[in-house]
CSV table of N, CA and C in Angstrom, one decimal:
chain,number,residue,atom,x,y,z
D,1,GLN,N,8.0,-8.5,10.0
D,1,GLN,CA,6.7,-8.8,9.5
D,1,GLN,C,5.6,-8.6,10.6
D,2,VAL,N,4.5,-8.0,10.2
D,2,VAL,CA,3.4,-7.7,11.2
D,2,VAL,C,2.2,-8.6,10.8
D,3,GLN,N,1.8,-9.4,11.8
D,3,GLN,CA,0.5,-10.1,11.6
D,3,GLN,C,-0.4,-9.8,12.7
D,4,LEU,N,-1.6,-9.3,12.4
D,4,LEU,CA,-2.5,-8.9,13.4
D,4,LEU,C,-3.7,-9.9,13.5
D,5,VAL,N,-4.1,-10.3,14.7
D,5,VAL,CA,-5.2,-11.2,14.8
D,5,VAL,C,-6.1,-10.6,15.9
D,6,GLU,N,-7.3,-10.3,15.5
D,6,GLU,CA,-8.4,-9.8,16.4
D,6,GLU,C,-9.2,-10.9,17.1
D,7,SER,N,-9.7,-10.6,18.2
D,7,SER,CA,-10.6,-11.5,18.9
D,7,SER,C,-11.5,-10.7,19.9
D,8,GLY,N,-12.5,-11.4,20.4
D,8,GLY,CA,-13.3,-10.8,21.4
D,8,GLY,C,-14.7,-10.3,20.9
D,9,GLY,N,-15.0,-10.4,19.6
D,9,GLY,CA,-16.2,-10.0,19.0
D,9,GLY,C,-17.3,-10.9,19.5
D,10,GLY,N,-18.5,-10.5,19.2
D,10,GLY,CA,-19.7,-11.4,19.5
D,10,GLY,C,-21.0,-10.7,19.5
D,11,LEU,N,-22.0,-11.3,20.1
D,11,LEU,CA,-23.3,-10.7,20.1
D,11,LEU,C,-23.6,-10.2,21.6
D,12,VAL,N,-24.1,-9.0,21.6
D,12,VAL,CA,-24.4,-8.3,22.9
D,12,VAL,C,-25.6,-7.5,22.8
D,13,ARG,N,-26.3,-7.3,23.9
D,13,ARG,CA,-27.5,-6.5,23.9
D,13,ARG,C,-27.1,-5.0,24.0
D,14,ALA,N,-27.9,-4.1,23.6
D,14,ALA,CA,-27.7,-2.7,23.7
D,14,ALA,C,-27.5,-2.4,25.2
D,15,GLY,N,-26.5,-1.5,25.4
D,15,GLY,CA,-26.1,-1.1,26.7
D,15,GLY,C,-25.0,-2.0,27.3
D,16,GLY,N,-24.7,-3.1,26.7
D,16,GLY,CA,-23.7,-4.0,27.2
D,16,GLY,C,-22.3,-3.6,26.8
D,17,SER,N,-21.4,-4.5,27.1
D,17,SER,CA,-19.9,-4.2,26.8
D,17,SER,C,-19.2,-5.4,26.2
D,18,LEU,N,-18.2,-5.1,25.5
D,18,LEU,CA,-17.3,-6.1,24.9
D,18,LEU,C,-15.9,-5.5,24.9
D,19,ARG,N,-14.9,-6.4,25.0
D,19,ARG,CA,-13.6,-6.0,24.8
D,19,ARG,C,-12.9,-6.7,23.7
D,20,LEU,N,-12.5,-6.0,22.7
D,20,LEU,CA,-11.7,-6.5,21.6
D,20,LEU,C,-10.2,-6.5,21.8
D,21,SER,N,-9.5,-7.6,21.4
D,21,SER,CA,-8.1,-7.6,21.5
D,21,SER,C,-7.5,-7.8,20.1
D,22,CYS,N,-6.3,-7.3,19.9
D,22,CYS,CA,-5.6,-7.5,18.7
D,22,CYS,C,-4.1,-7.8,19.0
D,23,ALA,N,-3.7,-9.0,18.7
D,23,ALA,CA,-2.4,-9.5,19.0
D,23,ALA,C,-1.5,-9.3,17.8
D,24,ASP,N,-0.3,-8.9,18.0
D,24,ASP,CA,0.7,-8.7,16.9
D,24,ASP,C,1.9,-9.6,17.1
D,25,SER,N,2.2,-10.3,16.0
D,25,SER,CA,3.3,-11.3,16.1
D,25,SER,C,4.7,-10.6,15.8
D,26,GLY,N,4.7,-9.3,15.5
D,26,GLY,CA,5.9,-8.6,15.2
D,26,GLY,C,6.8,-8.4,16.4
D,27,ARG,N,8.0,-8.0,16.2
D,27,ARG,CA,8.9,-7.8,17.3
D,27,ARG,C,9.2,-6.3,17.7
D,28,THR,N,8.5,-5.4,16.9
D,28,THR,CA,8.7,-4.0,17.1
D,28,THR,C,7.4,-3.3,17.4
D,29,PHE,N,6.5,-4.0,18.1
D,29,PHE,CA,5.1,-3.5,18.3
D,29,PHE,C,5.1,-2.1,18.9
D,30,SER,N,6.0,-1.8,19.8
D,30,SER,CA,5.9,-0.5,20.5
D,30,SER,C,6.4,0.6,19.5
D,31,ASN,N,6.9,0.3,18.4
D,31,ASN,CA,7.4,1.3,17.4
D,31,ASN,C,6.3,2.0,16.6
D,32,TYR,N,5.1,1.4,16.6
D,32,TYR,CA,4.1,1.9,15.7
D,32,TYR,C,2.8,2.1,16.3
D,33,ALA,N,2.0,3.1,15.8
D,33,ALA,CA,0.7,3.4,16.3
D,33,ALA,C,-0.3,2.3,15.8
D,34,MET,N,-1.3,2.2,16.6
D,34,MET,CA,-2.4,1.2,16.3
D,34,MET,C,-3.7,1.8,16.2
D,35,GLY,N,-4.6,1.3,15.3
D,35,GLY,CA,-5.9,1.9,15.2
D,35,GLY,C,-7.0,0.8,15.2
D,36,TRP,N,-8.2,1.2,15.5
D,36,TRP,CA,-9.3,0.3,15.3
D,36,TRP,C,-10.3,1.0,14.3
D,37,PHE,N,-10.8,0.3,13.4
D,37,PHE,CA,-11.8,0.7,12.4
D,37,PHE,C,-12.9,-0.2,12.4
D,38,ARG,N,-14.0,0.2,11.8
D,38,ARG,CA,-15.2,-0.8,11.7
D,38,ARG,C,-15.9,-0.5,10.4
D,39,GLN,N,-16.5,-1.6,9.9
D,39,GLN,CA,-17.2,-1.5,8.6
D,39,GLN,C,-18.6,-2.2,8.8
D,40,ALA,N,-19.6,-1.5,8.6
D,40,ALA,CA,-20.9,-2.1,8.6
D,40,ALA,C,-21.3,-2.5,7.1
D,41,PRO,N,-22.2,-3.4,7.0
D,41,PRO,CA,-22.7,-3.8,5.6
D,41,PRO,C,-23.1,-2.6,4.8
D,42,GLY,N,-22.6,-2.5,3.6
D,42,GLY,CA,-23.0,-1.4,2.7
D,42,GLY,C,-22.3,0.0,3.0
D,43,LYS,N,-21.5,0.0,4.0
D,43,LYS,CA,-20.9,1.3,4.3
D,43,LYS,C,-19.4,1.2,4.2
D,44,GLU,N,-18.8,2.4,4.2
D,44,GLU,CA,-17.3,2.4,4.1
D,44,GLU,C,-16.7,2.1,5.5
D,45,ARG,N,-15.4,1.7,5.4
D,45,ARG,CA,-14.7,1.5,6.7
D,45,ARG,C,-14.5,2.8,7.3
D,46,GLU,N,-14.8,2.9,8.6
D,46,GLU,CA,-14.6,4.1,9.4
D,46,GLU,C,-13.7,4.0,10.5
D,47,PHE,N,-13.1,5.1,10.9
D,47,PHE,CA,-12.2,5.2,12.0
D,47,PHE,C,-12.9,5.2,13.3
D,48,VAL,N,-12.4,4.4,14.3
D,48,VAL,CA,-13.0,4.3,15.6
D,48,VAL,C,-12.0,4.9,16.6
D,49,ALA,N,-10.8,4.5,16.7
D,49,ALA,CA,-9.9,5.0,17.7
D,49,ALA,C,-8.5,4.6,17.3
D,50,ALA,N,-7.5,5.3,17.9
D,50,ALA,CA,-6.1,5.1,17.6
D,50,ALA,C,-5.3,5.5,18.8
D,51,ILE,N,-4.0,4.8,18.9
D,51,ILE,CA,-3.2,5.1,20.0
D,51,ILE,C,-1.7,5.0,19.5
D,52,ILE,N,-0.9,5.9,20.0
D,52,ILE,CA,0.5,5.9,19.5
D,52,ILE,C,1.3,4.8,20.2
D,53,GLY,N,2.5,4.6,19.7
D,53,GLY,CA,3.3,3.5,20.1
D,53,GLY,C,3.5,3.4,21.6
D,54,SER,N,3.8,4.5,22.3
D,54,SER,CA,4.0,4.5,23.7
D,54,SER,C,2.7,4.3,24.5
D,55,GLY,N,1.6,4.6,23.9
D,55,GLY,CA,0.3,4.5,24.6
D,55,GLY,C,-0.1,5.9,25.2
D,56,GLY,N,0.8,6.9,25.1
D,56,GLY,CA,0.5,8.1,25.7
D,56,GLY,C,-0.5,9.0,25.1
D,57,ILE,N,-0.8,8.8,23.9
D,57,ILE,CA,-1.8,9.6,23.2
D,57,ILE,C,-2.8,8.8,22.5
D,58,THR,N,-4.1,9.1,22.7
D,58,THR,CA,-5.2,8.3,22.1
D,58,THR,C,-6.1,9.3,21.4
D,59,TYR,N,-6.9,8.8,20.5
D,59,TYR,CA,-7.8,9.7,19.7
D,59,TYR,C,-9.0,8.9,19.3
D,60,TYR,N,-10.2,9.5,19.4
D,60,TYR,CA,-11.5,8.7,19.1
D,60,TYR,C,-12.4,9.5,18.1
D,61,ALA,N,-13.1,8.7,17.4
D,61,ALA,CA,-14.2,9.2,16.6
D,61,ALA,C,-15.2,9.8,17.6
D,62,ASP,N,-15.9,10.8,17.2
D,62,ASP,CA,-17.0,11.4,18.0
D,62,ASP,C,-18.0,10.5,18.4
D,63,SER,N,-18.3,9.5,17.5
D,63,SER,CA,-19.4,8.6,17.7
D,63,SER,C,-19.2,7.6,18.9
D,64,VAL,N,-17.9,7.4,19.2
D,64,VAL,CA,-17.6,6.5,20.3
D,64,VAL,C,-17.0,7.1,21.5
D,65,LYS,N,-16.7,8.4,21.4
D,65,LYS,CA,-16.0,9.1,22.5
D,65,LYS,C,-16.9,9.0,23.8
D,66,GLY,N,-16.2,8.7,24.9
D,66,GLY,CA,-16.9,8.5,26.2
D,66,GLY,C,-17.4,7.1,26.4
D,67,ARG,N,-17.5,6.3,25.4
D,67,ARG,CA,-18.0,5.0,25.5
D,67,ARG,C,-16.9,3.9,25.3
D,68,PHE,N,-16.0,4.2,24.3
D,68,PHE,CA,-15.0,3.2,24.0
D,68,PHE,C,-13.6,3.8,24.5
D,69,THR,N,-12.7,2.8,24.9
D,69,THR,CA,-11.4,3.1,25.3
D,69,THR,C,-10.4,2.2,24.6
D,70,ILE,N,-9.4,2.8,24.0
D,70,ILE,CA,-8.3,2.1,23.3
D,70,ILE,C,-7.1,2.1,24.3
D,71,SER,N,-6.4,0.9,24.4
D,71,SER,CA,-5.3,0.8,25.2
D,71,SER,C,-4.4,-0.2,24.6
D,72,ARG,N,-3.1,-0.3,25.1
D,72,ARG,CA,-2.2,-1.3,24.6
D,72,ARG,C,-1.3,-1.8,25.7
D,73,ASP,N,-0.8,-3.0,25.5
D,73,ASP,CA,0.2,-3.6,26.4
D,73,ASP,C,1.3,-4.0,25.6
D,74,ASN,N,2.4,-3.2,25.5
D,74,ASN,CA,3.5,-3.5,24.6
D,74,ASN,C,4.3,-4.7,25.0
D,75,ALA,N,4.2,-5.1,26.3
D,75,ALA,CA,4.8,-6.3,26.8
D,75,ALA,C,4.2,-7.6,26.2
D,76,LYS,N,2.9,-7.4,25.9
D,76,LYS,CA,2.1,-8.5,25.3
D,76,LYS,C,1.8,-8.3,23.8
D,77,ASN,N,2.4,-7.3,23.2
D,77,ASN,CA,2.1,-7.0,21.8
D,77,ASN,C,0.6,-7.0,21.5
D,78,THR,N,-0.1,-6.4,22.3
D,78,THR,CA,-1.6,-6.4,22.2
D,78,THR,C,-2.2,-5.0,22.3
D,79,VAL,N,-3.2,-4.7,21.5
D,79,VAL,CA,-4.0,-3.6,21.6
D,79,VAL,C,-5.4,-3.9,21.9
D,80,TYR,N,-6.1,-3.1,22.8
D,80,TYR,CA,-7.5,-3.5,23.2
D,80,TYR,C,-8.4,-2.4,22.8
D,81,LEU,N,-9.6,-2.8,22.6
D,81,LEU,CA,-10.7,-1.8,22.5
D,81,LEU,C,-11.8,-2.2,23.5
D,82,GLN,N,-12.0,-1.4,24.6
D,82,GLN,CA,-13.1,-1.7,25.5
D,82,GLN,C,-14.3,-0.9,25.0
D,83,MET,N,-15.3,-1.6,24.8
D,83,MET,CA,-16.5,-1.0,24.3
D,83,MET,C,-17.7,-1.1,25.3
D,84,ASN,N,-18.1,0.0,25.8
D,84,ASN,CA,-19.2,0.1,26.8
D,84,ASN,C,-20.4,0.8,26.2
D,85,LYS,N,-21.5,0.6,26.8
D,85,LYS,CA,-22.8,1.3,26.4
D,85,LYS,C,-23.0,1.1,24.9
D,86,LEU,N,-22.9,-0.1,24.5
D,86,LEU,CA,-23.0,-0.4,23.1
D,86,LEU,C,-24.4,-0.1,22.5
D,87,LYS,N,-24.4,0.3,21.3
D,87,LYS,CA,-25.6,0.7,20.6
D,87,LYS,C,-25.8,-0.2,19.4
D,88,PRO,N,-27.0,-0.4,18.9
D,88,PRO,CA,-27.2,-1.2,17.6
D,88,PRO,C,-26.4,-0.6,16.5
D,89,GLU,N,-26.2,0.7,16.5
D,89,GLU,CA,-25.5,1.2,15.4
D,89,GLU,C,-23.9,1.0,15.5
D,90,ASP,N,-23.5,0.4,16.5
D,90,ASP,CA,-22.1,0.0,16.6
D,90,ASP,C,-21.9,-1.4,16.0
D,91,THR,N,-22.9,-2.0,15.5
D,91,THR,CA,-22.8,-3.3,14.8
D,91,THR,C,-22.0,-3.1,13.5
D,92,ALA,N,-20.9,-4.0,13.5
D,92,ALA,CA,-20.0,-3.9,12.3
D,92,ALA,C,-18.9,-5.0,12.5
D,93,VAL,N,-18.1,-5.1,11.5
D,93,VAL,CA,-16.9,-5.9,11.6
D,93,VAL,C,-15.8,-4.9,12.0
D,94,TYR,N,-15.1,-5.2,13.1
D,94,TYR,CA,-14.1,-4.4,13.7
D,94,TYR,C,-12.7,-4.9,13.3
D,95,TYR,N,-11.9,-4.0,12.8
D,95,TYR,CA,-10.5,-4.3,12.3
D,95,TYR,C,-9.5,-3.5,13.1
D,96,CYS,N,-8.4,-4.2,13.5
D,96,CYS,CA,-7.3,-3.4,14.0
D,96,CYS,C,-6.2,-3.2,12.9
D,97,ALA,N,-5.4,-2.2,13.0
D,97,ALA,CA,-4.5,-1.9,12.0
D,97,ALA,C,-3.2,-1.2,12.6
D,98,ALA,N,-2.1,-1.4,11.9
D,98,ALA,CA,-0.8,-0.9,12.3
D,98,ALA,C,-0.3,0.2,11.4
D,99,ASP,N,0.1,1.3,12.0
D,99,ASP,CA,0.5,2.5,11.2
D,99,ASP,C,2.0,2.8,11.6
D,100,PHE,N,2.9,2.7,10.6
D,100,PHE,CA,4.3,3.0,10.9
D,100,PHE,C,4.7,4.5,10.9
D,101,GLY,N,3.6,5.3,10.8
D,101,GLY,CA,3.9,6.7,10.9
D,101,GLY,C,4.0,7.2,12.3
D,102,VAL,N,4.4,8.5,12.4
D,102,VAL,CA,4.6,9.1,13.7
D,102,VAL,C,3.4,9.5,14.4
D,103,ASN,N,2.5,10.1,13.7
D,103,ASN,CA,1.3,10.8,14.2
D,103,ASN,C,0.1,9.9,14.2
D,104,ILE,N,-0.9,10.3,14.9
D,104,ILE,CA,-2.2,9.6,14.9
D,104,ILE,C,-2.8,9.6,13.5
D,105,ALA,N,-3.2,8.6,13.0
D,105,ALA,CA,-3.8,8.6,11.6
D,105,ALA,C,-5.3,8.1,11.8
D,106,THR,N,-6.2,8.7,10.9
D,106,THR,CA,-7.6,8.4,11.0
D,106,THR,C,-8.1,7.8,9.7
D,107,MET,N,-7.3,7.8,8.6
D,107,MET,CA,-7.8,7.4,7.3
D,107,MET,C,-7.2,5.9,7.1
D,108,PRO,N,-8.1,5.1,6.6
D,108,PRO,CA,-7.6,3.6,6.3
D,108,PRO,C,-6.3,3.6,5.5
D,109,ASN,N,-6.2,4.5,4.5
D,109,ASN,CA,-5.0,4.3,3.6
D,109,ASN,C,-3.7,4.8,4.2
D,110,GLU,N,-3.8,5.3,5.5
D,110,GLU,CA,-2.6,5.6,6.2
D,110,GLU,C,-2.0,4.4,7.0
D,111,TYR,N,-2.7,3.4,7.1
D,111,TYR,CA,-2.3,2.2,7.8
D,111,TYR,C,-1.7,1.1,6.9
D,112,ASP,N,-0.7,0.5,7.5
D,112,ASP,CA,0.2,-0.4,6.7
D,112,ASP,C,-0.2,-1.9,6.8
D,113,TYR,N,-0.8,-2.3,7.9
D,113,TYR,CA,-1.1,-3.7,8.1
D,113,TYR,C,-2.5,-3.8,8.7
D,114,TRP,N,-3.3,-4.8,8.4
D,114,TRP,CA,-4.6,-5.0,8.9
D,114,TRP,C,-4.8,-6.4,9.4
D,115,GLY,N,-5.7,-6.6,10.4
D,115,GLY,CA,-6.2,-7.8,10.8
D,115,GLY,C,-7.3,-8.3,9.9
D,116,GLN,N,-7.8,-9.5,10.2
D,116,GLN,CA,-8.9,-10.1,9.4
D,116,GLN,C,-10.2,-9.6,9.8
D,117,GLY,N,-10.3,-9.0,11.0
D,117,GLY,CA,-11.6,-8.5,11.5
D,117,GLY,C,-12.4,-9.4,12.4
D,118,THR,N,-13.2,-8.8,13.2
D,118,THR,CA,-14.0,-9.6,14.2
D,118,THR,C,-15.4,-9.0,14.2
D,119,GLN,N,-16.4,-9.8,14.2
D,119,GLN,CA,-17.8,-9.3,14.1
D,119,GLN,C,-18.3,-8.9,15.5
D,120,VAL,N,-18.9,-7.7,15.5
D,120,VAL,CA,-19.6,-7.2,16.7
D,120,VAL,C,-21.1,-7.0,16.3
D,121,THR,N,-22.0,-7.6,17.0
D,121,THR,CA,-23.4,-7.4,16.7
D,121,THR,C,-24.1,-7.0,18.0
D,122,VAL,N,-24.8,-5.8,17.9
D,122,VAL,CA,-25.5,-5.3,19.1
D,122,VAL,C,-27.0,-5.4,18.8
D,123,SER,N,-27.7,-6.1,19.6
D,123,SER,CA,-29.1,-6.2,19.4
D,123,SER,C,-29.9,-5.2,20.3
D,124,SER,N,-31.0,-4.8,19.7
D,124,SER,CA,-31.8,-3.8,20.4
D,124,SER,C,-32.7,-4.4,21.4
């Protein structure tokens, strides 16, 4: 059973930083890829970043490349999203998700389990 719990969201000024965490209660965390998505009001859920089980390969949406960093600590069953140089357009609910597939996935329907989300608000 996979249960994902996000934390670390909040209110920050443009240019600031936040680090999101996603803790997994499962016992095989290192066996699956993890992704971060976000959803702003009135918009579809969009891919942000993903990382394979070993942590050796990462992939980012163009909109966050160079500003966000995804990482994982398999000993702690946790995946992180370090967000720097935040912009008002980064405002959204951020979700982590687990993908039992082998390759990096960027579509929401490719992911098997989801967290409840954490709000990130960036003020101008």
